[in-house]
XYZ file of C-alpha atoms in Angstrom:
668
model
C 5.859 0.721 -130.561
C 8.571 -2.005 -131.578
C 6.956 -4.441 -133.961
C 9.083 -7.182 -132.120
C 7.056 -6.017 -129.192
C 3.646 -6.246 -131.044
C 4.250 -10.006 -132.361
C 5.528 -10.670 -128.133
C 1.816 -9.646 -127.621
C 0.391 -12.300 -124.472
C -2.217 -11.722 -122.363
C -2.330 -10.913 -118.916
C -4.065 -13.999 -116.499
C -6.578 -12.230 -114.106
C -6.039 -15.973 -111.841
C -2.711 -15.343 -111.765
C -2.460 -11.385 -111.196
C -4.836 -11.903 -108.742
C -2.784 -15.274 -106.553
C 0.479 -12.823 -106.991
C -1.510 -10.083 -104.975
C -2.881 -12.845 -102.504
C 0.451 -14.333 -102.002
C 3.078 -10.548 -102.246
C 0.566 -8.433 -100.324
C -0.631 -10.067 -98.162
C 1.643 -13.094 -97.246
C 4.827 -11.706 -98.613
C 5.785 -8.843 -96.121
C 4.624 -11.724 -93.092
C 7.466 -14.539 -94.434
C 9.879 -10.832 -94.476
C 9.817 -10.822 -90.749
C 10.017 -14.576 -90.577
C 11.127 -16.400 -93.614
C 10.522 -20.418 -91.702
C 7.112 -18.863 -89.957
C 4.277 -21.224 -90.819
C 0.780 -19.707 -90.411
C -2.660 -20.560 -89.975
C -5.077 -19.251 -92.576
C -9.372 -18.550 -91.143
C -11.663 -16.960 -93.956
C -15.167 -16.925 -93.794
C -17.581 -18.634 -96.849
C -17.157 -15.157 -98.815
C -13.174 -14.439 -98.565
C -13.020 -18.138 -99.298
C -14.243 -18.369 -102.466
C -12.277 -15.452 -103.580
C -8.867 -17.504 -102.193
C -9.584 -20.873 -103.927
C -10.282 -18.575 -107.477
C -7.395 -17.723 -108.363
C -5.049 -19.905 -104.964
C -4.284 -24.071 -104.902
C -3.467 -25.958 -101.591
C 0.061 -26.016 -102.892
C -0.020 -22.481 -103.393
C -0.512 -21.611 -100.085
C 1.854 -24.132 -99.049
C 4.820 -22.777 -100.733
C 3.196 -19.585 -98.982
C 4.071 -21.091 -95.498
C 0.245 -21.564 -95.256
C -0.178 -24.846 -92.892
C -4.103 -24.926 -92.870
C -6.921 -22.456 -94.483
C -10.235 -23.402 -92.146
C -13.514 -21.476 -92.140
C -14.010 -19.544 -89.232
C -18.064 -21.163 -89.945
C -16.880 -24.218 -88.156
C -15.053 -25.074 -84.818
C -10.770 -24.885 -85.043
C -8.447 -27.189 -83.047
C -6.052 -24.043 -81.458
C -2.925 -24.131 -82.619
C -0.808 -21.784 -80.113
C 2.629 -21.591 -81.044
C 1.278 -19.766 -84.648
C 0.166 -17.035 -86.019
C -3.144 -17.022 -87.827
C -4.286 -15.418 -90.777
C -8.041 -13.608 -90.714
C -9.393 -12.366 -94.184
C -12.565 -11.255 -93.883
C -15.378 -9.715 -95.589
C -16.084 -6.462 -93.768
C -19.331 -7.058 -91.929
C -21.282 -7.173 -88.389
C -21.824 -11.414 -88.818
C -18.281 -12.074 -90.013
C -16.395 -9.101 -86.820
C -18.478 -10.589 -84.264
C -16.912 -14.260 -85.456
C -13.719 -13.476 -85.693
C -14.249 -11.522 -81.627
C -15.772 -15.226 -80.804
C -12.774 -16.635 -80.932
C -11.033 -14.982 -79.029
C -13.943 -14.312 -76.177
C -13.995 -17.690 -74.515
C -11.245 -17.629 -71.483
C -8.239 -20.137 -71.625
C -5.336 -20.529 -73.466
C -5.124 -18.491 -76.660
C -6.032 -20.014 -79.534
C -3.515 -18.489 -81.943
C -0.056 -16.853 -81.213
C -0.400 -13.533 -82.977
C -3.111 -12.349 -85.449
C -2.975 -10.614 -88.777
C -6.776 -9.852 -90.454
C -7.273 -8.794 -93.855
C -9.951 -7.299 -95.116
C -12.168 -7.321 -98.408
C -12.725 -4.287 -98.887
C -13.007 -0.828 -96.512
C -13.877 -1.158 -92.679
C -16.543 0.452 -91.401
C -15.120 2.268 -87.923
C -18.181 0.992 -85.932
C -16.205 -3.038 -86.610
C -12.386 -1.281 -85.409
C -14.158 -0.228 -82.667
C -15.509 -3.209 -81.537
C -12.214 -5.366 -82.508
C -9.522 -1.998 -80.443
C -11.904 -3.883 -77.490
C -11.507 -7.551 -78.110
C -10.402 -9.652 -75.536
C -6.886 -10.278 -76.364
C -6.064 -7.310 -78.887
C -2.606 -6.477 -77.688
C -2.302 -10.515 -80.083
C -2.755 -8.094 -83.476
C -0.074 -7.154 -85.202
C -1.755 -6.235 -88.311
C -4.800 -4.533 -89.703
C -5.044 -3.874 -93.196
C -7.514 -3.791 -96.562
C -6.508 -6.205 -99.020
C -8.747 -4.173 -101.835
C -9.420 -8.003 -103.357
C -13.791 -8.156 -104.396
C -13.638 -9.873 -107.222
C -12.997 -14.060 -108.039
C -11.847 -15.078 -111.013
C -12.911 -17.618 -112.929
C -11.037 -17.900 -115.930
C -7.584 -15.473 -117.116
C -9.914 -13.582 -118.241
C -13.441 -13.629 -116.656
C -14.519 -12.711 -112.897
C -17.822 -12.661 -110.608
C -19.547 -11.524 -107.108
C -20.096 -15.496 -106.830
C -24.021 -13.689 -106.719
C -27.196 -17.151 -106.254
C -29.303 -17.592 -108.738
C -32.176 -16.363 -105.645
C -30.254 -12.933 -105.638
C -31.956 -12.423 -109.350
C -34.585 -11.042 -107.338
C -33.384 -8.077 -105.874
C -31.512 -7.036 -109.210
C -35.028 -7.076 -111.331
C -38.736 -6.968 -111.212
C -40.672 -5.887 -108.127
C -37.807 -7.418 -106.173
C -35.327 -4.526 -107.582
C -35.817 -1.814 -104.932
C -33.580 0.968 -103.444
C -33.500 -0.612 -100.558
C -32.761 -4.545 -101.907
C -30.220 -3.217 -104.204
C -27.972 -0.652 -101.618
C -25.625 -4.068 -100.539
C -25.682 -5.523 -104.434
C -24.424 -1.903 -105.117
C -22.011 -1.684 -102.810
C -20.042 -4.831 -103.757
C -20.804 -4.448 -107.796
C -18.653 -1.394 -107.381
C -15.881 -2.549 -105.123
C -15.530 -5.764 -107.492
C -14.547 -2.741 -110.523
C -13.235 -0.666 -109.154
C -10.326 -3.678 -106.590
C -9.941 -4.869 -110.525
C -8.479 -1.984 -111.489
C -6.708 -1.803 -109.150
C -5.324 -5.342 -109.377
C -4.486 -4.601 -112.898
C -2.739 -1.133 -111.496
C -4.526 1.777 -113.798
C -7.009 4.392 -112.871
C -9.389 4.116 -116.746
C -10.237 7.380 -118.231
C -13.550 5.945 -119.495
C -16.413 4.558 -117.318
C -19.372 3.587 -120.725
C -22.631 2.388 -119.625
C -24.274 0.599 -121.904
C -28.206 2.566 -122.576
C -31.040 0.061 -120.578
C -35.196 -0.238 -119.192
C -36.260 2.687 -117.336
C -35.782 0.987 -114.139
C -32.325 -0.235 -114.828
C -29.475 0.796 -111.905
C -26.309 0.602 -114.637
C -26.308 4.621 -115.335
C -26.789 4.711 -111.348
C -23.794 2.308 -110.865
C -21.568 3.860 -113.593
C -21.131 7.252 -111.391
C -20.209 5.420 -108.646
C -17.616 3.464 -110.500
C -16.293 7.503 -112.187
C -16.705 9.413 -108.559
C -14.785 6.210 -106.676
C -11.834 6.228 -109.441
C -12.177 9.985 -109.599
C -11.540 10.451 -105.533
C -9.491 6.744 -105.010
C -6.457 7.756 -102.870
C -4.279 5.127 -104.649
C -1.019 7.256 -106.154
C -2.291 4.468 -109.678
C -1.277 5.834 -113.464
C -4.302 7.265 -115.312
C -4.347 4.540 -118.649
C -6.528 4.660 -121.921
C -8.862 1.820 -120.494
C -12.286 1.951 -120.688
C -14.680 0.021 -118.648
C -18.201 -0.969 -119.823
C -21.186 -1.716 -117.253
C -23.892 -2.531 -118.895
C -27.220 -5.079 -117.244
C -28.247 -8.193 -118.696
C -31.176 -6.367 -120.472
C -28.185 -5.533 -123.179
C -28.626 -9.199 -124.916
C -31.179 -11.410 -123.540
C -30.598 -14.180 -126.614
C -27.362 -15.076 -125.801
C -27.678 -17.018 -122.548
C -30.857 -18.792 -123.438
C -28.808 -20.232 -126.521
C -26.537 -23.690 -126.773
C -23.902 -23.470 -128.374
C -22.090 -25.135 -130.627
C -18.355 -25.365 -129.148
C -17.270 -28.529 -126.998
C -17.076 -26.229 -123.989
C -20.718 -24.861 -123.476
C -21.995 -28.730 -124.573
C -20.564 -29.882 -122.592
C -22.186 -28.020 -119.207
C -24.606 -27.757 -120.465
C -25.864 -30.531 -121.555
C -23.674 -33.279 -118.094
C -24.111 -32.523 -114.392
C -21.023 -30.009 -114.215
C -21.084 -27.158 -111.539
C -20.364 -23.599 -113.000
C -21.882 -21.180 -109.956
C -19.868 -21.952 -107.319
C -16.382 -19.774 -108.564
C -13.624 -21.729 -106.289
C -15.040 -24.759 -108.169
C -16.624 -23.415 -111.421
C -16.332 -26.264 -113.503
C -16.276 -29.334 -111.673
C -17.827 -32.597 -112.872
C -19.653 -34.825 -111.577
C -20.273 -37.965 -112.574
C -23.246 -41.335 -111.431
C -20.505 -43.264 -109.323
C -17.480 -41.069 -109.835
C -15.462 -39.212 -107.742
C -16.006 -34.938 -109.023
C -13.355 -33.535 -111.688
C -12.320 -29.722 -112.443
C -13.633 -29.074 -115.443
C -11.192 -25.592 -116.012
C -7.837 -23.999 -117.401
C -6.682 -26.553 -115.592
C -7.903 -29.670 -117.195
C -5.337 -29.793 -120.897
C -8.048 -31.070 -122.713
C -10.477 -28.326 -121.563
C -8.245 -25.268 -122.353
C -7.291 -26.400 -125.276
C -11.381 -27.136 -127.102
C -13.296 -25.181 -125.436
C -14.089 -22.903 -127.497
C -13.277 -25.072 -130.228
C -16.304 -25.927 -132.917
C -17.930 -29.163 -130.975
C -17.047 -31.413 -134.117
C -13.424 -30.102 -134.721
C -13.182 -30.785 -131.268
C -14.174 -34.328 -131.143
C -11.816 -35.414 -133.887
C -8.862 -33.832 -131.816
C -8.781 -36.395 -129.250
C -6.166 -38.572 -131.065
C -4.522 -36.196 -131.899
C -3.162 -34.339 -128.331
C -3.375 -37.607 -127.166
C -0.545 -38.491 -129.499
C 0.580 -34.989 -128.994
C 0.841 -36.032 -124.854
C 2.958 -39.345 -125.808
C 5.087 -39.504 -128.558
C 7.471 -36.499 -128.053
C 9.341 -35.591 -124.861
C 11.809 -33.584 -125.429
C 13.673 -33.376 -122.027
C 12.872 -36.951 -121.432
C 14.355 -37.906 -124.482
C 18.129 -36.485 -124.467
C 17.797 -37.804 -120.554
C 17.631 -41.474 -121.886
C 20.403 -41.085 -124.378
C 22.794 -39.121 -121.825
C 22.011 -42.351 -120.313
C 18.968 -42.437 -118.287
C 18.499 -40.250 -114.192
C 20.989 -41.883 -112.367
C 23.884 -40.451 -115.219
C 22.766 -36.438 -114.506
C 23.642 -34.994 -111.544
C 19.761 -34.126 -109.075
C 20.395 -30.059 -109.637
C 20.994 -30.697 -113.504
C 17.871 -28.825 -114.758
C 17.368 -31.569 -117.920
C 16.084 -34.169 -115.051
C 14.113 -31.925 -113.757
C 12.504 -30.914 -116.856
C 12.339 -34.243 -117.524
C 10.258 -35.512 -114.725
C 8.190 -32.505 -115.449
C 6.767 -33.583 -118.717
C 6.870 -36.855 -117.784
C 4.282 -36.014 -115.287
C 2.716 -32.895 -117.070
C 2.273 -35.339 -120.175
C 0.908 -38.252 -117.959
C -1.686 -36.018 -116.361
C -2.537 -34.341 -119.270
C -3.122 -38.171 -121.342
C -6.087 -38.776 -118.516
C -8.073 -35.921 -119.158
C -7.824 -36.421 -122.821
C -9.547 -39.850 -122.208
C -11.888 -38.347 -119.452
C -12.644 -35.981 -122.204
C -13.481 -38.495 -124.537
C -15.633 -40.340 -122.940
C -17.836 -37.306 -122.609
C -17.497 -37.017 -126.727
C -19.133 -40.556 -126.376
C -21.360 -39.767 -124.008
C -22.959 -37.496 -126.003
C -23.311 -39.236 -128.985
C -26.687 -40.412 -127.743
C -27.948 -36.988 -127.379
C -25.490 -34.877 -130.158
C -28.738 -35.141 -132.587
C -31.546 -33.690 -130.746
C -29.189 -31.023 -129.226
C -28.052 -30.084 -132.686
C -31.490 -29.982 -133.876
C -32.136 -27.484 -130.597
C -29.077 -24.872 -131.180
C -30.336 -24.818 -134.922
C -34.217 -23.525 -133.882
C -32.109 -21.232 -130.785
C -30.039 -20.168 -133.955
C -32.637 -18.416 -135.328
C -34.303 -16.869 -132.803
C -31.268 -14.807 -132.195
C -30.898 -14.533 -135.728
C -34.476 -12.847 -136.356
C -35.525 -15.684 -139.134
C -39.086 -16.165 -139.630
C -38.857 -20.067 -140.139
C -36.476 -23.195 -139.242
C -36.153 -26.949 -139.222
C -38.845 -29.419 -138.467
C -36.467 -31.628 -136.533
C -33.140 -32.819 -136.955
C -33.709 -34.144 -140.600
C -33.764 -30.607 -142.153
C -36.233 -32.042 -144.944
C -38.143 -29.019 -144.658
C -38.961 -25.548 -143.051
C -41.574 -24.516 -139.823
C -42.445 -21.603 -138.498
C -40.836 -20.515 -135.174
C -43.545 -20.735 -133.017
C -44.751 -23.537 -134.780
C -40.598 -25.029 -133.741
C -41.851 -24.203 -130.315
C -44.428 -25.327 -129.124
C -43.022 -28.885 -131.087
C -40.292 -28.820 -128.902
C -42.570 -28.273 -125.342
C -44.893 -30.606 -125.976
C -41.871 -34.109 -127.298
C -41.145 -34.194 -124.138
C -39.958 -37.561 -123.836
C -37.057 -36.076 -126.945
C -36.278 -32.790 -124.924
C -35.647 -32.641 -120.724
C -37.175 -30.071 -118.855
C -34.769 -27.647 -118.950
C -34.161 -28.038 -122.437
C -37.689 -26.874 -122.948
C -37.614 -23.906 -120.496
C -34.395 -22.778 -122.244
C -36.313 -22.875 -125.373
C -39.557 -21.330 -124.428
C -36.939 -18.232 -123.202
C -34.929 -17.678 -126.227
C -38.097 -18.060 -128.672
C -39.278 -15.443 -126.178
C -35.906 -13.376 -126.066
C -35.528 -13.327 -129.727
C -38.709 -12.541 -131.114
C -39.092 -10.034 -128.015
C -42.923 -9.925 -126.760
C -45.675 -12.930 -126.906
C -49.057 -13.149 -128.431
C -52.047 -13.529 -126.543
C -52.440 -16.409 -128.131
C -49.577 -17.574 -127.898
C -49.762 -17.599 -123.932
C -53.014 -19.244 -124.585
C -51.740 -22.329 -125.372
C -49.413 -22.202 -123.043
C -51.928 -22.122 -120.236
C -53.185 -25.231 -121.704
C -49.841 -27.298 -121.047
C -49.859 -25.513 -117.921
C -53.210 -26.920 -116.733
C -52.105 -30.306 -118.390
C -48.339 -30.894 -117.252
C -48.139 -28.830 -113.892
C -46.092 -27.033 -115.641
C -45.624 -22.920 -115.051
C -44.245 -21.470 -118.520
C -46.063 -18.548 -118.318
C -45.486 -17.722 -115.385
C -42.023 -18.034 -116.491
C -42.291 -16.195 -119.418
C -44.188 -13.079 -116.712
C -41.358 -12.653 -114.667
C -38.718 -12.374 -117.938
C -41.112 -9.506 -119.500
C -41.324 -7.662 -115.944
C -37.533 -8.805 -114.740
C -35.551 -7.425 -118.421
C -38.924 -5.539 -120.276
C -39.597 -7.865 -123.035
C -42.694 -8.004 -124.234
C -43.437 -4.677 -124.473
C -41.961 -4.979 -128.460
C -40.458 -6.598 -130.694
C -36.587 -7.039 -131.011
C -35.468 -5.186 -133.578
C -33.710 -7.504 -136.149
C -30.410 -6.697 -136.740
C -28.098 -6.604 -139.961
C -25.853 -9.248 -138.965
C -23.303 -11.360 -140.505
C -23.408 -14.888 -140.369
C -19.601 -15.842 -138.942
C -17.677 -17.442 -141.312
C -14.336 -19.646 -140.903
C -11.469 -16.084 -140.112
C -14.557 -16.402 -136.698
C -14.196 -19.546 -135.975
C -10.086 -20.238 -135.823
C -9.460 -16.423 -134.796
C -9.332 -17.616 -131.365
C -5.808 -19.891 -132.607
C -3.793 -16.992 -132.559
C -3.636 -16.676 -128.368
C -1.523 -20.398 -128.778
C -1.437 -19.872 -124.737
C -5.433 -20.644 -125.162
C -6.068 -22.774 -128.025
C -3.923 -25.067 -130.594
C -4.241 -25.615 -134.431
C -6.447 -28.516 -133.669
C -7.874 -28.213 -137.681
C -4.536 -29.867 -139.110
C -5.211 -33.553 -137.170
C -5.547 -35.626 -140.262
C -9.473 -36.335 -138.948
C -10.751 -33.164 -138.812
C -8.937 -32.353 -142.679
C -10.884 -35.982 -143.839
C -14.125 -34.495 -142.029
C -13.774 -31.052 -143.143
C -16.327 -30.116 -145.715
C -18.604 -31.892 -143.237
C -17.795 -29.390 -140.344
C -18.046 -26.056 -141.800
C -21.888 -27.053 -143.421
C -22.886 -27.200 -140.174
C -21.100 -24.803 -138.555
C -22.764 -21.972 -141.128
C -26.184 -23.699 -139.444
C -25.257 -24.263 -136.134
C -22.604 -20.909 -135.223
C -24.336 -18.018 -137.098
C -24.236 -15.849 -134.129
C -21.726 -13.419 -133.031
C -22.465 -12.510 -128.754
C -23.554 -8.977 -128.962
C -20.909 -8.064 -126.390
C -18.381 -9.012 -129.237
C -19.819 -5.773 -131.131
C -20.091 -3.625 -128.501
C -16.328 -4.305 -127.270
C -15.239 -3.491 -130.802
C -18.220 -0.493 -130.869
C -15.935 0.634 -128.113
C -12.501 0.571 -129.306
C -12.484 1.425 -132.427
C -14.379 4.059 -135.141
C -13.646 3.078 -138.410
C -17.417 2.038 -139.676
C -20.773 3.384 -139.405
C -22.353 1.389 -136.399
C -18.908 1.774 -133.939
C -20.503 5.114 -133.986
C -24.209 4.023 -133.186
C -23.615 1.781 -130.672
C -21.458 4.250 -128.715
C -24.206 6.741 -128.358
C -25.665 4.077 -126.567
C -23.482 3.759 -123.943
C -22.275 7.374 -122.870
C -19.313 8.413 -120.946
C -20.395 7.854 -116.721
C -20.117 10.870 -114.979
C -20.021 10.738 -111.150
C -22.167 12.766 -109.144
C -20.402 16.091 -107.814
C -19.892 15.909 -111.776
C -23.832 15.944 -112.223
C -24.323 17.691 -109.453
C -22.140 20.479 -110.756
C -22.973 20.211 -114.597
C -26.715 20.658 -113.204
C -26.157 24.153 -111.501
C -23.794 25.690 -114.399
C -27.401 24.448 -116.731
C -29.045 26.190 -114.053
C -26.951 29.161 -114.735
C -27.360 29.646 -118.397
C -30.961 29.011 -118.006
C -31.704 31.487 -115.996
C -29.396 33.841 -118.215
C -32.049 33.696 -120.886
C -32.956 32.183 -124.255
C -29.524 32.377 -125.323
C -28.464 30.060 -123.201
C -31.187 27.947 -123.143
C -29.800 27.438 -126.482
C -25.891 26.436 -125.569
C -27.185 24.511 -122.975
C -29.348 22.050 -125.620
C -26.277 22.595 -127.580
C -24.526 20.695 -124.974
C -26.172 18.451 -122.852
C -26.826 17.222 -126.967
C -23.169 15.755 -127.065
C -22.204 14.011 -123.214
C -21.266 11.495 -123.942
C -20.422 10.918 -126.884
C -17.270 12.993 -128.997
C -17.792 16.117 -126.761
C -16.145 13.877 -123.483
C -13.491 12.030 -125.896
C -9.834 13.106 -125.452
C -9.344 15.835 -128.090
C -7.961 13.272 -131.633
C -8.816 10.210 -129.857
C -9.435 8.716 -132.959
C -5.464 9.725 -133.490
C -4.830 7.189 -130.996
C -5.020 3.797 -133.195
C -2.071 3.758 -134.974
C -0.947 0.762 -136.750
C 0.973 -1.518 -134.936
C 3.067 -2.999 -137.347
C 3.843 -2.237 -141.045
C 3.229 -5.760 -142.328
C 0.158 -6.648 -140.368
C -1.609 -3.764 -140.317
C -3.516 -3.969 -137.250
C -4.111 -1.481 -135.035
C -2.958 -0.341 -132.144
C -5.253 -0.259 -129.640
C -4.310 1.893 -126.054
C -5.666 0.214 -122.179
C -7.893 -2.885 -121.869
C -11.235 -2.859 -121.812
C -13.308 -4.354 -117.988
C -16.741 -5.511 -118.765
C -19.417 -5.441 -116.043
C -23.008 -7.319 -116.356
C -25.422 -6.676 -113.762
C -27.253 -10.853 -114.037
C -24.134 -12.150 -115.068
C -22.494 -12.973 -118.153
C -22.268 -17.024 -119.822
C -19.678 -18.911 -121.894
C -20.605 -17.884 -124.790
C -19.361 -14.427 -124.129
C -16.237 -15.700 -122.418
C -15.862 -17.285 -126.016
C -16.574 -13.546 -127.085
C -13.486 -11.729 -125.326
C -11.165 -14.023 -126.188
C -11.663 -13.883 -129.357
C -11.870 -9.804 -128.676
C -8.461 -10.108 -127.069
C -7.282 -11.897 -130.397
C -8.665 -9.845 -132.621
C -7.569 -6.344 -131.483
C -4.379 -8.020 -129.300
C -5.047 -6.097 -125.795
C -6.872 -7.317 -122.322
C -10.205 -7.910 -122.441
C -11.706 -8.963 -118.778
C -15.159 -9.594 -118.837
C -17.626 -10.171 -115.250
C -20.543 -9.899 -113.781
C -22.542 -11.262 -110.803
C -22.302 -14.429 -112.151
C -21.589 -17.225 -114.356
C -24.708 -18.941 -115.591
C -25.028 -21.253 -118.098
C -29.061 -20.965 -120.173
C -29.937 -24.049 -117.194
C -28.584 -22.056 -114.807
C -30.773 -18.535 -116.445
C -34.429 -20.700 -116.036
C -33.589 -20.983 -112.871
C -32.666 -16.827 -112.128
C -35.565 -15.764 -113.194
C -38.122 -18.198 -111.763
C -36.547 -16.699 -108.837
C -38.250 -12.642 -109.873
C -41.079 -11.516 -108.851
C -44.178 -10.547 -110.177
C -47.708 -10.376 -111.372
């Protein structure tokens, strides 16, 4: 690889990639036949979320989609236009599609184009073949998109919190998980199709005995092996895990701008199609996502850096418009032809900067609102950091003048109903349980008193968490971790597309020492997913090998059956065969299944940067969902290793949303 290619690494946006698939693979062929045609698009609930998560109204309009409508609602007919149905291949969606054409009278549309998100069962296709108006069906295809991008490097399946009960705890029975498992497999495999490659490695993080992770990994491995698509093999690694791999991070508040505003304002990230919808009292809903310039630049920055960056951002978006300034020097708009690129660029700049100014002003207002409760949020964060780091004592309050035991601090938070909100108290309790790994009978009796006096359900919450995620079985082992330092805080600034160097603003420079002191207290914990990703990619440290043993390579069911048959045959041949069998079994999923000379694949990219070339990508799927802090950790891995990493799961949630999901788990 050339040095210039290394320097030019630009992350691949999953949102853009998916949007291009929708437009080019689905709408593109229709426009080839008739470039001037317009279409009506009709989608079911799941498909509507899939499309909305990567395509805007402008994207659809630019590709001749006049209207996007829900199949669930009553619609006006458009007799002269073709209709494009985008459907989940379920009996319910197919029935609603057929019902559009079952009524006598004028047909609602002209020609029919049907696209299914994944493979449609034969029995549903047979029903379509017998429907009234079948002669109007021009297209019937599988689009193979079964995931919803919520970010350039994040995707979900859009599961609801109440569906947690079918994945964890006593409700996680095979019959309940059958449909969910199929959706998870389709999501990962269709993501690989969007990336245009067949991953060579599928690894499963070791989980509790009742977890479905190993089975899920085996199914994904088998589906990839039997894939009819002729896609090239790649060095990409797929990591499959469930939420038990790290129970601390989701309950924590994290000291970065994006997490602080999501946890402390009414911002909804449960819907992938509008994952950052903010609704202030008496105001119109506002979108807080990658299209929001200020959010894009500040979301992963330390909270105090972001707060002091608003003036700098505002100046950058108001003082210098290169194209606009040059155009004015040439005599203004009237002196230039309408098709002059300079004129178009100037107009684009003016619109962009004006919009950016409004968004920066919006975030400035959020920062002002945070001032009234900032101290108690930071007090909560330092307690949560101590729980995550396995420390025995924490500061008693935001004054930081004395320390108390972790449980004493937890009890103090639960008792202080006026200082901390209900959501904050519940997060603090579950963060303690996740951080310690168990709870004593004495502590549980303390919670019983709260439940009786205040009508809370603390004991029930703890029981549900113990049942669903096997906490309470043993104390969590303290991990030997290095505290994060300034290099960790600033690693994302290597990705110019996603983050800027706000540290250079005068306001930030003046507060530099204070910010670093606070960061050493509030931003020490690195989500475990970042270390798992690094261990999957590298083998230069001793702990890389230890982590890799915890994520053996998945084998398809056919491969497992063949191996079991071979082992049985060897065992029947005698003691020598048994010894050989034990030797082989001990190495499964670690080094023996890697390609020979795996370490040699990591060649240095550039002589001067000293960076390693790591082939392929990393695709993470977490049954139980992921949080904003883990998305940040993925971006840090992208910047650190100069390769694409994508994190996904059943849903993306805040800490308060995760508490709600735990509440649905069934327990004794």
